[in-house]
Coordinates of C-alpha atoms in Angstrom, one line a residue:
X1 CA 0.0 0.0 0.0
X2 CA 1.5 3.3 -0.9
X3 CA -0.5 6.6 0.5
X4 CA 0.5 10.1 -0.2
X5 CA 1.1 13.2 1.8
X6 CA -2.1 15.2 2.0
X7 CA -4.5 12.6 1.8
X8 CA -7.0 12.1 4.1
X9 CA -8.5 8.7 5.3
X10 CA -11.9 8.8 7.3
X11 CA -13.5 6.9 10.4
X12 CA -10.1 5.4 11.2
X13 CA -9.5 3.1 14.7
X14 CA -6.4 2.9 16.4
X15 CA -6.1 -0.6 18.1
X16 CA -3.1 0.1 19.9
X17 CA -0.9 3.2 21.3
X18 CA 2.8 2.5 19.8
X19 CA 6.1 2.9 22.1
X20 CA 5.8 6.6 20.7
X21 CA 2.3 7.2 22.2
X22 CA 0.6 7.6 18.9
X23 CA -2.0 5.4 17.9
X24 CA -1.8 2.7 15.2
X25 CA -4.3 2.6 12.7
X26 CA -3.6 -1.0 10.2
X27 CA -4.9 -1.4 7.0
X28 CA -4.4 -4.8 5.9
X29 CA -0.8 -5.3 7.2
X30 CA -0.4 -1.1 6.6
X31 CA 0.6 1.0 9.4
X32 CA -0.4 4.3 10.1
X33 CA 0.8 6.3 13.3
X34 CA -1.7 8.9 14.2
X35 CA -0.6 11.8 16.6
X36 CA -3.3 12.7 19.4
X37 CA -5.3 9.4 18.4
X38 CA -5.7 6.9 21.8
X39 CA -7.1 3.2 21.5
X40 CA -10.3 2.6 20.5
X41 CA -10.9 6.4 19.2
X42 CA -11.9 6.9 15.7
X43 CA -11.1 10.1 13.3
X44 CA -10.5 11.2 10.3
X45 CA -6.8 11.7 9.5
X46 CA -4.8 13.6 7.3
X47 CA -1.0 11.5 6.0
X48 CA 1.9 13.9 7.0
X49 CA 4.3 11.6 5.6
X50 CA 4.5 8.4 4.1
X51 CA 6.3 5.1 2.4
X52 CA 5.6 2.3 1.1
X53 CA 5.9 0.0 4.8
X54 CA 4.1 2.8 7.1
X55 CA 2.9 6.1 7.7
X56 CA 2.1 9.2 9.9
X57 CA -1.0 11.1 10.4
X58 CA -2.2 13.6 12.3
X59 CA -5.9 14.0 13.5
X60 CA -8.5 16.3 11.4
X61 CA -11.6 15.7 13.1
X62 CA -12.6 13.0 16.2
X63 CA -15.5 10.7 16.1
X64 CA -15.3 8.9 18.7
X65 CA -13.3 9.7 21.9
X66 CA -11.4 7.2 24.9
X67 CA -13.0 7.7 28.4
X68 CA -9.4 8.3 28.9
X69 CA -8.9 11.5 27.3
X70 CA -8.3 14.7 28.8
X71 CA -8.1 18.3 27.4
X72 CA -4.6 19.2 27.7
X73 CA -3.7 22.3 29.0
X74 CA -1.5 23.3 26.4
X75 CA -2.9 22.4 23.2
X76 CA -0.2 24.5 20.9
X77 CA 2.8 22.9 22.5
X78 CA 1.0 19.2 21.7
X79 CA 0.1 20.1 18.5
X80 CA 4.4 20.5 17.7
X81 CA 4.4 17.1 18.9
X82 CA 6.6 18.2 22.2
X83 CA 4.0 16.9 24.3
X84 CA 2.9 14.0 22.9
X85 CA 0.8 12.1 25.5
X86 CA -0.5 14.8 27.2
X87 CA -4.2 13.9 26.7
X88 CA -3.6 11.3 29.1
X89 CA -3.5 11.8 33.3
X90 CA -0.2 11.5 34.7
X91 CA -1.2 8.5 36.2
X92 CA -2.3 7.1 32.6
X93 CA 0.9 8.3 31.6
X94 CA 3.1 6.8 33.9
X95 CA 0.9 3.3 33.3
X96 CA 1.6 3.7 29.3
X97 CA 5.1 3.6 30.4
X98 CA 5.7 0.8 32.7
X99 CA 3.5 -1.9 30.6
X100 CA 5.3 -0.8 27.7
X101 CA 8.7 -1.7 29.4
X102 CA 7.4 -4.8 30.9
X103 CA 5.8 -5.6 27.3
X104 CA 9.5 -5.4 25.5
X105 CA 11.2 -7.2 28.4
X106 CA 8.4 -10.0 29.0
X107 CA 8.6 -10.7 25.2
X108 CA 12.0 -10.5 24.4
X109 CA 13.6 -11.9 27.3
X110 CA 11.0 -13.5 29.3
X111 CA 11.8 -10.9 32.4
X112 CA 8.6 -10.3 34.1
X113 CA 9.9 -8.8 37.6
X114 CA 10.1 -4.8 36.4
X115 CA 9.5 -3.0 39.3
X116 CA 6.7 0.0 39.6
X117 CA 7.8 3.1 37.6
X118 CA 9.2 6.5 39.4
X119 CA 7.2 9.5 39.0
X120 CA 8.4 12.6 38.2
X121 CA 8.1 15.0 41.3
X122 CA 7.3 18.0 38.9
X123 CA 5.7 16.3 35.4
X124 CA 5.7 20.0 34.3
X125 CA 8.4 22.7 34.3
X126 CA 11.2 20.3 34.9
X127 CA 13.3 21.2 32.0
X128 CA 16.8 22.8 32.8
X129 CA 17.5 23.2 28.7
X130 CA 15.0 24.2 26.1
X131 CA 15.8 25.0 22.0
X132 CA 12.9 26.9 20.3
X133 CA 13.5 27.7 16.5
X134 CA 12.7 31.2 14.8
X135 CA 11.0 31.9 11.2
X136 CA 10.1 35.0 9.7
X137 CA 6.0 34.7 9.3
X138 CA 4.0 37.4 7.5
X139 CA 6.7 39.9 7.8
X140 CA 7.1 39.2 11.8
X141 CA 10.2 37.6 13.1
X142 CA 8.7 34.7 15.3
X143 CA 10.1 31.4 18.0
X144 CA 8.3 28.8 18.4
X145 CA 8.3 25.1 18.0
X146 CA 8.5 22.5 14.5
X147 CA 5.4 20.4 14.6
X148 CA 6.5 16.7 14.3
X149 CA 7.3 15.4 10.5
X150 CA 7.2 18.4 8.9
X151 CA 9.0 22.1 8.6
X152 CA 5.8 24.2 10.1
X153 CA 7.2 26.4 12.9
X154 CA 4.0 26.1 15.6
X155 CA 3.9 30.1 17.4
X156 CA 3.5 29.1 21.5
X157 CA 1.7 30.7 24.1
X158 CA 4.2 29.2 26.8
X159 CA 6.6 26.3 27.0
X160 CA 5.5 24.6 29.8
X161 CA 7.8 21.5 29.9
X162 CA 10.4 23.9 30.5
X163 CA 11.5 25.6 34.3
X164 CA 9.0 28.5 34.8
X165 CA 12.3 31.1 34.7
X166 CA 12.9 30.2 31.1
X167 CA 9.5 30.3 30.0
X168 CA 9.3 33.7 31.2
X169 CA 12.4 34.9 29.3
X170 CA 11.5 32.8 26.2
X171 CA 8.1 34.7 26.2
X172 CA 9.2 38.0 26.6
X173 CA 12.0 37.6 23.6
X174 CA 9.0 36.1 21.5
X175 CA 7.0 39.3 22.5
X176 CA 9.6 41.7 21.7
X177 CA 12.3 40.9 19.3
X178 CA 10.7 42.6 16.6
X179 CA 11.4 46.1 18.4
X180 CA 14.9 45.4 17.6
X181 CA 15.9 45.8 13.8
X182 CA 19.2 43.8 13.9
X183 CA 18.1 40.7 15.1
X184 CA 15.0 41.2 13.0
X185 CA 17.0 41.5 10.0
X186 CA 19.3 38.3 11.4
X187 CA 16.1 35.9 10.9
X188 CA 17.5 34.3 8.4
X189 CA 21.1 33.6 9.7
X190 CA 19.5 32.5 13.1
X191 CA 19.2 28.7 13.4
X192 CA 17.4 28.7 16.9
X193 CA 17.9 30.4 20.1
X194 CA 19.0 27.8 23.1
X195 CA 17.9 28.6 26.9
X196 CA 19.6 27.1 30.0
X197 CA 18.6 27.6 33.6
X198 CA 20.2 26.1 37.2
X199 CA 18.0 26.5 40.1
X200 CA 20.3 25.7 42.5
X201 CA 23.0 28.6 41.6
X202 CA 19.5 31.1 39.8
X203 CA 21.8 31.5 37.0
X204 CA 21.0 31.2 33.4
X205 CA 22.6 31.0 29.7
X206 CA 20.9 32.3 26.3
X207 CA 22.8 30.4 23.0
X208 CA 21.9 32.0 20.2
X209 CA 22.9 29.3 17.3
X210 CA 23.2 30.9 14.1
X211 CA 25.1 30.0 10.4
X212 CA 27.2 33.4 10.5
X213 CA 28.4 36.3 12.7
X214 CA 25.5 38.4 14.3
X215 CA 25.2 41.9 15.0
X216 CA 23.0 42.0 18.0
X217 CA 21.9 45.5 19.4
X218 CA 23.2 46.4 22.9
X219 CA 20.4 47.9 23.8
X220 CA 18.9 44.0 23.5
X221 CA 21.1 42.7 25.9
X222 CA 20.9 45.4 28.0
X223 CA 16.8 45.3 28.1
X224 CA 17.2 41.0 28.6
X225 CA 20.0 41.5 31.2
X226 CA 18.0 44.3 33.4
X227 CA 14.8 42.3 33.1
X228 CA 16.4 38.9 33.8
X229 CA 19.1 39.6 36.0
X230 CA 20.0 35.5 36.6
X231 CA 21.0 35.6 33.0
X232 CA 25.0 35.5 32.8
X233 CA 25.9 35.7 29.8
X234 CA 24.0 35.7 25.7
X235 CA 26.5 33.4 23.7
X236 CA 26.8 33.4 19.8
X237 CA 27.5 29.8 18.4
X238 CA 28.2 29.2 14.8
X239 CA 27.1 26.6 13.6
X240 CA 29.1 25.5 10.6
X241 CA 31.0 22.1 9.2
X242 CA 34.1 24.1 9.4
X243 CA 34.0 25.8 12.8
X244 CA 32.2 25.7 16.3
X245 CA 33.6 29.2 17.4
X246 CA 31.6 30.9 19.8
X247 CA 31.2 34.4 20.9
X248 CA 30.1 35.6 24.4
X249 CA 28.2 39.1 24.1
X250 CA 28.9 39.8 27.8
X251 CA 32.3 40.5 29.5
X252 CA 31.3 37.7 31.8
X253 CA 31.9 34.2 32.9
X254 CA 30.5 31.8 30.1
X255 CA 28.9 28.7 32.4
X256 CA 26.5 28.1 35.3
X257 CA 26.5 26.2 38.6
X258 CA 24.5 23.0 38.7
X259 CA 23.8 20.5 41.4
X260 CA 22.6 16.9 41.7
X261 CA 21.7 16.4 45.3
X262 CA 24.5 18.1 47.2
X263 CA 27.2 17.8 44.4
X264 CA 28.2 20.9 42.1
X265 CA 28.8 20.8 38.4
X266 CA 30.5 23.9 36.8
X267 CA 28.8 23.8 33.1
X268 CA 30.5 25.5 30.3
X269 CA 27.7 26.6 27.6
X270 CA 28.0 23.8 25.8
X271 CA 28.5 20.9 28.4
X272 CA 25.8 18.1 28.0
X273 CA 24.0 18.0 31.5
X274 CA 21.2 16.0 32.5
X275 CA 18.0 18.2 31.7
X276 CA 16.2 17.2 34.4
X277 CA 18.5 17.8 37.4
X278 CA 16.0 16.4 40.4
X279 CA 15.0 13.4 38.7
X280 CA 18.2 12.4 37.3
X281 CA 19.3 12.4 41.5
X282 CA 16.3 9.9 42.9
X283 CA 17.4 7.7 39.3
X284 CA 21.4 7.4 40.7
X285 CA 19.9 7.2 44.3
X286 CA 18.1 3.9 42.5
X287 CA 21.1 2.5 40.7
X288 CA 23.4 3.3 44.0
X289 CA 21.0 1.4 46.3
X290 CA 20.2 -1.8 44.3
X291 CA 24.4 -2.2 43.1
X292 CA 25.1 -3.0 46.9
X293 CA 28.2 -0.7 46.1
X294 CA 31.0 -1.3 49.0
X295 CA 34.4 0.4 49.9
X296 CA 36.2 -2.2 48.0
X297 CA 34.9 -1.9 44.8
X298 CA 37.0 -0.8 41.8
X299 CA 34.4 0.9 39.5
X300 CA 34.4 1.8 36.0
X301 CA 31.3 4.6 35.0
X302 CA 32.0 4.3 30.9
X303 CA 30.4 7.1 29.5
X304 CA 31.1 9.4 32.0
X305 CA 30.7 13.0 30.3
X306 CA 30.4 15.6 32.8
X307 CA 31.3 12.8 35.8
X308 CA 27.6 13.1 37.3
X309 CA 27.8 9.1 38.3
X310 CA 30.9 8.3 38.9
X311 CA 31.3 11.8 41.5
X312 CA 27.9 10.3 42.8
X313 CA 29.2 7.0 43.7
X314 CA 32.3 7.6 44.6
X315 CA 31.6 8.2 48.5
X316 CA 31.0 4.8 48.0
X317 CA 33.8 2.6 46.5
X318 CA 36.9 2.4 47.0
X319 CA 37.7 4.1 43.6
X320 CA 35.9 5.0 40.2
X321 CA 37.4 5.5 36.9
X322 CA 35.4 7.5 34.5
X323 CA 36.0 6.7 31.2
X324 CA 35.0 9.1 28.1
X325 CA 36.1 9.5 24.3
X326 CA 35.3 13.7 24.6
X327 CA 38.4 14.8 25.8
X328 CA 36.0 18.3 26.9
X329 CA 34.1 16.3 29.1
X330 CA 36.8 14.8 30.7
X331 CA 38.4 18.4 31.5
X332 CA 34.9 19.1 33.2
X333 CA 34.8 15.9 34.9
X334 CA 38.2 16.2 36.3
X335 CA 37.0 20.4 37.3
X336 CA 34.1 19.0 39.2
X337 CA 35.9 16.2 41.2
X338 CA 37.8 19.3 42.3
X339 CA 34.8 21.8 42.8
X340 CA 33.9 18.8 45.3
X341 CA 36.7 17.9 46.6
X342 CA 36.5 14.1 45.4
X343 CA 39.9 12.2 45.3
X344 CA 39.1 8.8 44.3
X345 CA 37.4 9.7 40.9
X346 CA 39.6 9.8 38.3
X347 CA 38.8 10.3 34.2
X348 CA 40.7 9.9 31.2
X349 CA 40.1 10.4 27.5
X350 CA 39.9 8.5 25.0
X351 CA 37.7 4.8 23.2
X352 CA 36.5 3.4 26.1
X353 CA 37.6 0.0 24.7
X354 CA 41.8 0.8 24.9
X355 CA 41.0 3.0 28.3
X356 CA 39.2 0.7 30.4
X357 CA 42.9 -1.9 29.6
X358 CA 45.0 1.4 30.8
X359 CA 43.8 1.8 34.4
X360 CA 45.7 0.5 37.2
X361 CA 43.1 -1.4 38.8
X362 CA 40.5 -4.7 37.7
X363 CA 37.4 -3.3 38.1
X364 CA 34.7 -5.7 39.9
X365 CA 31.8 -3.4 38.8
X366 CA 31.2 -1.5 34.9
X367 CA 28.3 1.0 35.0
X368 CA 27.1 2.1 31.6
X369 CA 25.2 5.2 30.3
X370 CA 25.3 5.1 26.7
X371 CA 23.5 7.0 24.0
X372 CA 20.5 6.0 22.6
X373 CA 22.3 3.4 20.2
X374 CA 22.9 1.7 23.7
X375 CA 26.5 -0.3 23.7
X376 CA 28.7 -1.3 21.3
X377 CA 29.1 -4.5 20.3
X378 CA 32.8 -3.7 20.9
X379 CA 32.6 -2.5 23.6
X380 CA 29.6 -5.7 25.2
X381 CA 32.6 -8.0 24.6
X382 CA 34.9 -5.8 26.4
X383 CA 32.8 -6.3 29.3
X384 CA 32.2 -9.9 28.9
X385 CA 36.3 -10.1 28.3
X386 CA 36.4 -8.2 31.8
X387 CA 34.5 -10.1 33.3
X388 CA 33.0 -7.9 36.2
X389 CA 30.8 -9.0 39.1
X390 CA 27.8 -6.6 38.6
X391 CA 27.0 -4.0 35.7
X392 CA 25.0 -1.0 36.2
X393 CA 22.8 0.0 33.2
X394 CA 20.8 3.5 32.7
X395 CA 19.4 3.9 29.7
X396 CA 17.6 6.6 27.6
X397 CA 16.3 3.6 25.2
X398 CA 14.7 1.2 26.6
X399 CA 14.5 -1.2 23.6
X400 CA 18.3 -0.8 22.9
X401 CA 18.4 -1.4 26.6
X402 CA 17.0 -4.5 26.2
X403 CA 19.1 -5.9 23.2
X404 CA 22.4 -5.5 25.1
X405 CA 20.7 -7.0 28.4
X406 CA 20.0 -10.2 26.5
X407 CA 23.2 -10.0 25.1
X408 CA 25.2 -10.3 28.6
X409 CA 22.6 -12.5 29.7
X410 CA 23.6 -15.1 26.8
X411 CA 27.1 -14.7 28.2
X412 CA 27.5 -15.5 32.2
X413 CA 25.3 -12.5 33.8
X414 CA 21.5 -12.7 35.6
X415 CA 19.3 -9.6 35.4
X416 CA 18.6 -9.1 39.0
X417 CA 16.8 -5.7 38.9
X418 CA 14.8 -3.3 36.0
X419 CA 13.1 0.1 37.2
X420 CA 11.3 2.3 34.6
X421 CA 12.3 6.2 35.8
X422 CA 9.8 8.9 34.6
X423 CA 12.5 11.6 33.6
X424 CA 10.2 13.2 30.9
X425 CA 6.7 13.7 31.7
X426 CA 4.0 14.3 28.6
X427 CA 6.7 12.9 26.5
X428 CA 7.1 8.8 25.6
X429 CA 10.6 8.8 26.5
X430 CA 11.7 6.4 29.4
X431 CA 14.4 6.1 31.5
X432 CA 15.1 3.1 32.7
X433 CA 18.1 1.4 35.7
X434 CA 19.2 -2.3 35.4
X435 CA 21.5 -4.1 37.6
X436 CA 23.0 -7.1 36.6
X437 CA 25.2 -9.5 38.2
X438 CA 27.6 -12.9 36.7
X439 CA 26.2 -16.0 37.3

C-alpha cells in the first residue's frame, strides 16, 4: 500500500498506542501512526508523511473519543508534537510507560519482575534546557516550535515543559524581538535560540545558534540582562562544518552552577548536563542502592561525560574511573571532582575499549550510560572479556536497553533488577536502571 502526503483517510481506529504514544491505525498489514489518536478512538486523518511499509497522520476531526482522554492544557505545545501524550493523566501516563517496558522485556527476554515506575516530582516545568526555533512569518520575526514530521514552525503561548524562569524569558524575547531591527534583520542567519537555567545557583545562559556572525543591538542585551538579572551571559554559536567558534556578548563568565543532590557541576555553555536535574538524583539514588556498592569496589562509569555518576558514587567505592572519548568532558569531569573535593574519581580520555585496559586497577563493577544506540558490540565484549561482578545499566532507550541485556545474559550475567524512571513527563521517553550480576 503506498499513501500520499495530504490525503485524508476517514473513520479510522487505532487498536493500539505504539512505544511513541501515537495510535496505530492498520490497513491490511499497513501501518499508520496517528498523533493525538488513543485506543479505541476513531477520526479522520490527514498523511503527513509516508512510504511504502508505514505512515504518519495527524488528526483532522474525532468521532469517537477514549474515556481516557483529557483536554490538555497546552494544546499548541501538543500540537508541535513536544507533548505527545498529554491527553492522558499522569497516572495514565506513567501506566503507558511501565506496561510498555514490561511488554519489551516480558517478550524479548522472558523478564517479568520490572518494578513500579518512578514519578516525576514535577511532570511539568522540569526542564533545565529548552531550544525553540525562529522563522520569519507574515513579515514578523517569530520562536516557536516545528510540529513533528514536517517544517511548520507552531507560534507558543508558553513552554510549559520547560522551568517557569525560562518560560518567562523565552516569552518575553518572542514578545519583543521585533522592536529590535538587527536581530529582526538576522532571521534568516539565526538557526534557533537555546535557553539554559540552574535552580540551584539562579543563574541562566541564552545560546543563540546561528550560520554566521551576528550583529546583536546592545540595547537587546541590556533590556534581557536588566529584566532577567540571573542571565550571565548571551552566547553566539556558529554553527558551521568548518567551525564551532563561539562568541560571548557579555564580559562575563561563560557557564552556570549545577547540582545533583548536594554535588556541584561547573557547566560550560555547551556541556551536556542532564535536563532534568531532580530526577536524574532519585534515578542514581536507585542505581546506587540496588548495586550494593562497598568500599572495596573498583568501578568503571563508561560514558562518564560531565562525571555526574561516577562523582555520585564515589563516596561509596573504594575508587571509580570515568571513562570518556570527549576529551572536553573529561576536563569538566576532572573540574568537578575538584569543585567537590572528590579524590578517588579519576577520568581519562579517549575509546573506552583501549581506556578501560589502561587503568591500574580490575574493576569488579562496569556502570554504563550510553547513547541512545545503547553499547557497542565492541565494547559488550569488552565487558564480557572483563569479566566484572555486577554491571549498572541506565538507559535513555529502553529497547536498545533490552538488546544489550540479552546480550550479557547469553554470556554469564542474571538480570537481578529493572526500574522504569519517569525523567520526561508528557513525553514517551523512558528512562530506565538495570543491575546485573555474573552468574
Amino acid at each position: 500500500m503506498k499513501l500520499k502526503a495530504g490525503e485524508i483517510l476517514d473513520n479510522v481506529k487505532a487498536i493500539m498506542l505504539s512505544y511513541e504514544g501515537m495510535g496505530v491505525v492498520k490497513i491490511n498489514d499497513y501501518s499508520i501512526f496517528v498523533e493525538n489518536l488513543l485506543v479505541d478512538e476513531t477520526a479522520n486523518i490527514v498523511i503527513k508523511k509516508a512510504n511504502t511499509k508505514f505512515a504518519f497522520a495527524k488528526v483532522l476531526k474525532h468521532i469517537t473519543i477514549s474515556p481516557k482522554r483529557i483536554k490538555p492544557d497546552n494544546e499548541k505545545l501538543m500540537e508541535s508534537g513536544s507533548t505527545p501524550i498529554a491527553m492522558l493523566s499522569y497516572k495514565d501516563q506513567l501506566l503507558f510507560k511501565e506496561e510498555f517496558v514490561k511488554y519489551l522485556f516480558g517478550r524479548n527476554i522472558h523478564f517479568e519482575n520490572v518494578a513500579e515506575i518512578l514519578p516525576n516530582p514535577k511532570p511539568w516545568g522540569y526542564r533545565n534546557k529548552i531550544t525553540v526555533f525562529c522563522d520569519e512569518i507574515n513579515g514578523k520575526f517569530v520562536l516557536g516550535l516545528f510540529e513533528k514530521n514536517t517544517h511548520n514552525l507552531i507560534e507558543q503561548t508558553s513552554y510549559d515543559l520547560a522551568h517557569p524562569k525560562l518560560n518567562e524569558v523565552i516569552l518575553w524575547l518572542d514578545n519583543n524581538i521585533n522592536n529590535y531591527q538587527s536581530l529582526k534583520n538576522s532571521v534568516n542567519n539565526i538557526n534557533s535560540f537555546t535557553f539554559r537555567y540552574s535552580e540551584a545557583s539562579e543563574e541562566g545562559l541564552i545560546i543563540i545558534n546561528a550560520n554566521k556572525m551576528l550583529k546583536i543591538d546592545n540595547k537587546l542585551i541590556t533590556d534581557i540582562t536588566n529584566k532577567f538579572n540571573w542571565i550571565v551571559n548571551i552566547i553566539v554559536n556558529l554553527e558551521s562544518k568548518n567551525s564551532n567558534k563561539y562568541f560571548a556578548l557579555l564580559d562575563s563568565k561563560t557557564s552556570i552552577l549545577d547540582k545533583i543532590d548536594s554535588l556541584s557541576f561547573n557547566l560550560e555553555w555547551n556541556s551536556f548536563f542532564q535536563i532534568n536535574s531532580a530526577q536524574t538524583n532519585n534515578l542514581y539514588n536507585l542505581l546506587i542502592n540496588n548495586l550494593d556498592l562497598n568500599k572495596n569496589d573498583i568501578v568503571v562509569d563508561a560514558y562518564s561525560g560531565v562525571g555526574t555518576i561516577a562523582l555520585k558514587i564515589a563516596p561509596f567505592v573504594k575508587t571509580v574511573y570515568g571513562l570518556e572519548i570527549i576529551n572536553e568532558a573529561v576536563m569538566n569531569a576532572r573540574d568537578n571532582a575538584k569543585l567537590n573535593n572528590i579524590e578517588n574519581a579519576l577520568f581519562y580520555s579517549g575509546d573506552v575499549n583501549k581506556t578501560i585496559f589502561k587503568i591500574e586497577q580490575n574493576p569488579n563493577v562496569i556502570i554504563v550510560d550510553p547513547p541512545r544506540s545503547g553499547i557497542s558490540t565492541q565494547f559488550l565484549e569488552t565487558i564480557i572479556k572483563i569479566n566484572p561482578e555486577k554491571i549498572g545499566y541506565i538507559s535513555c532507550n529502553v529497547h536498545t536497553m533490552c538488546r544489550d541485556i540479552d546480550y550479557l545474559r547469553n554470556n554469564g550475567y542474571q538480570l537481578i533488577y529493572l526500574r522504569p524512571c519517569d525523567m520526561f513527563s508528557q513525553t514517551h521517553h523512558i528512562e530506565c536502571v538495570g543491575v546485573l550480576i555474573r552468574k
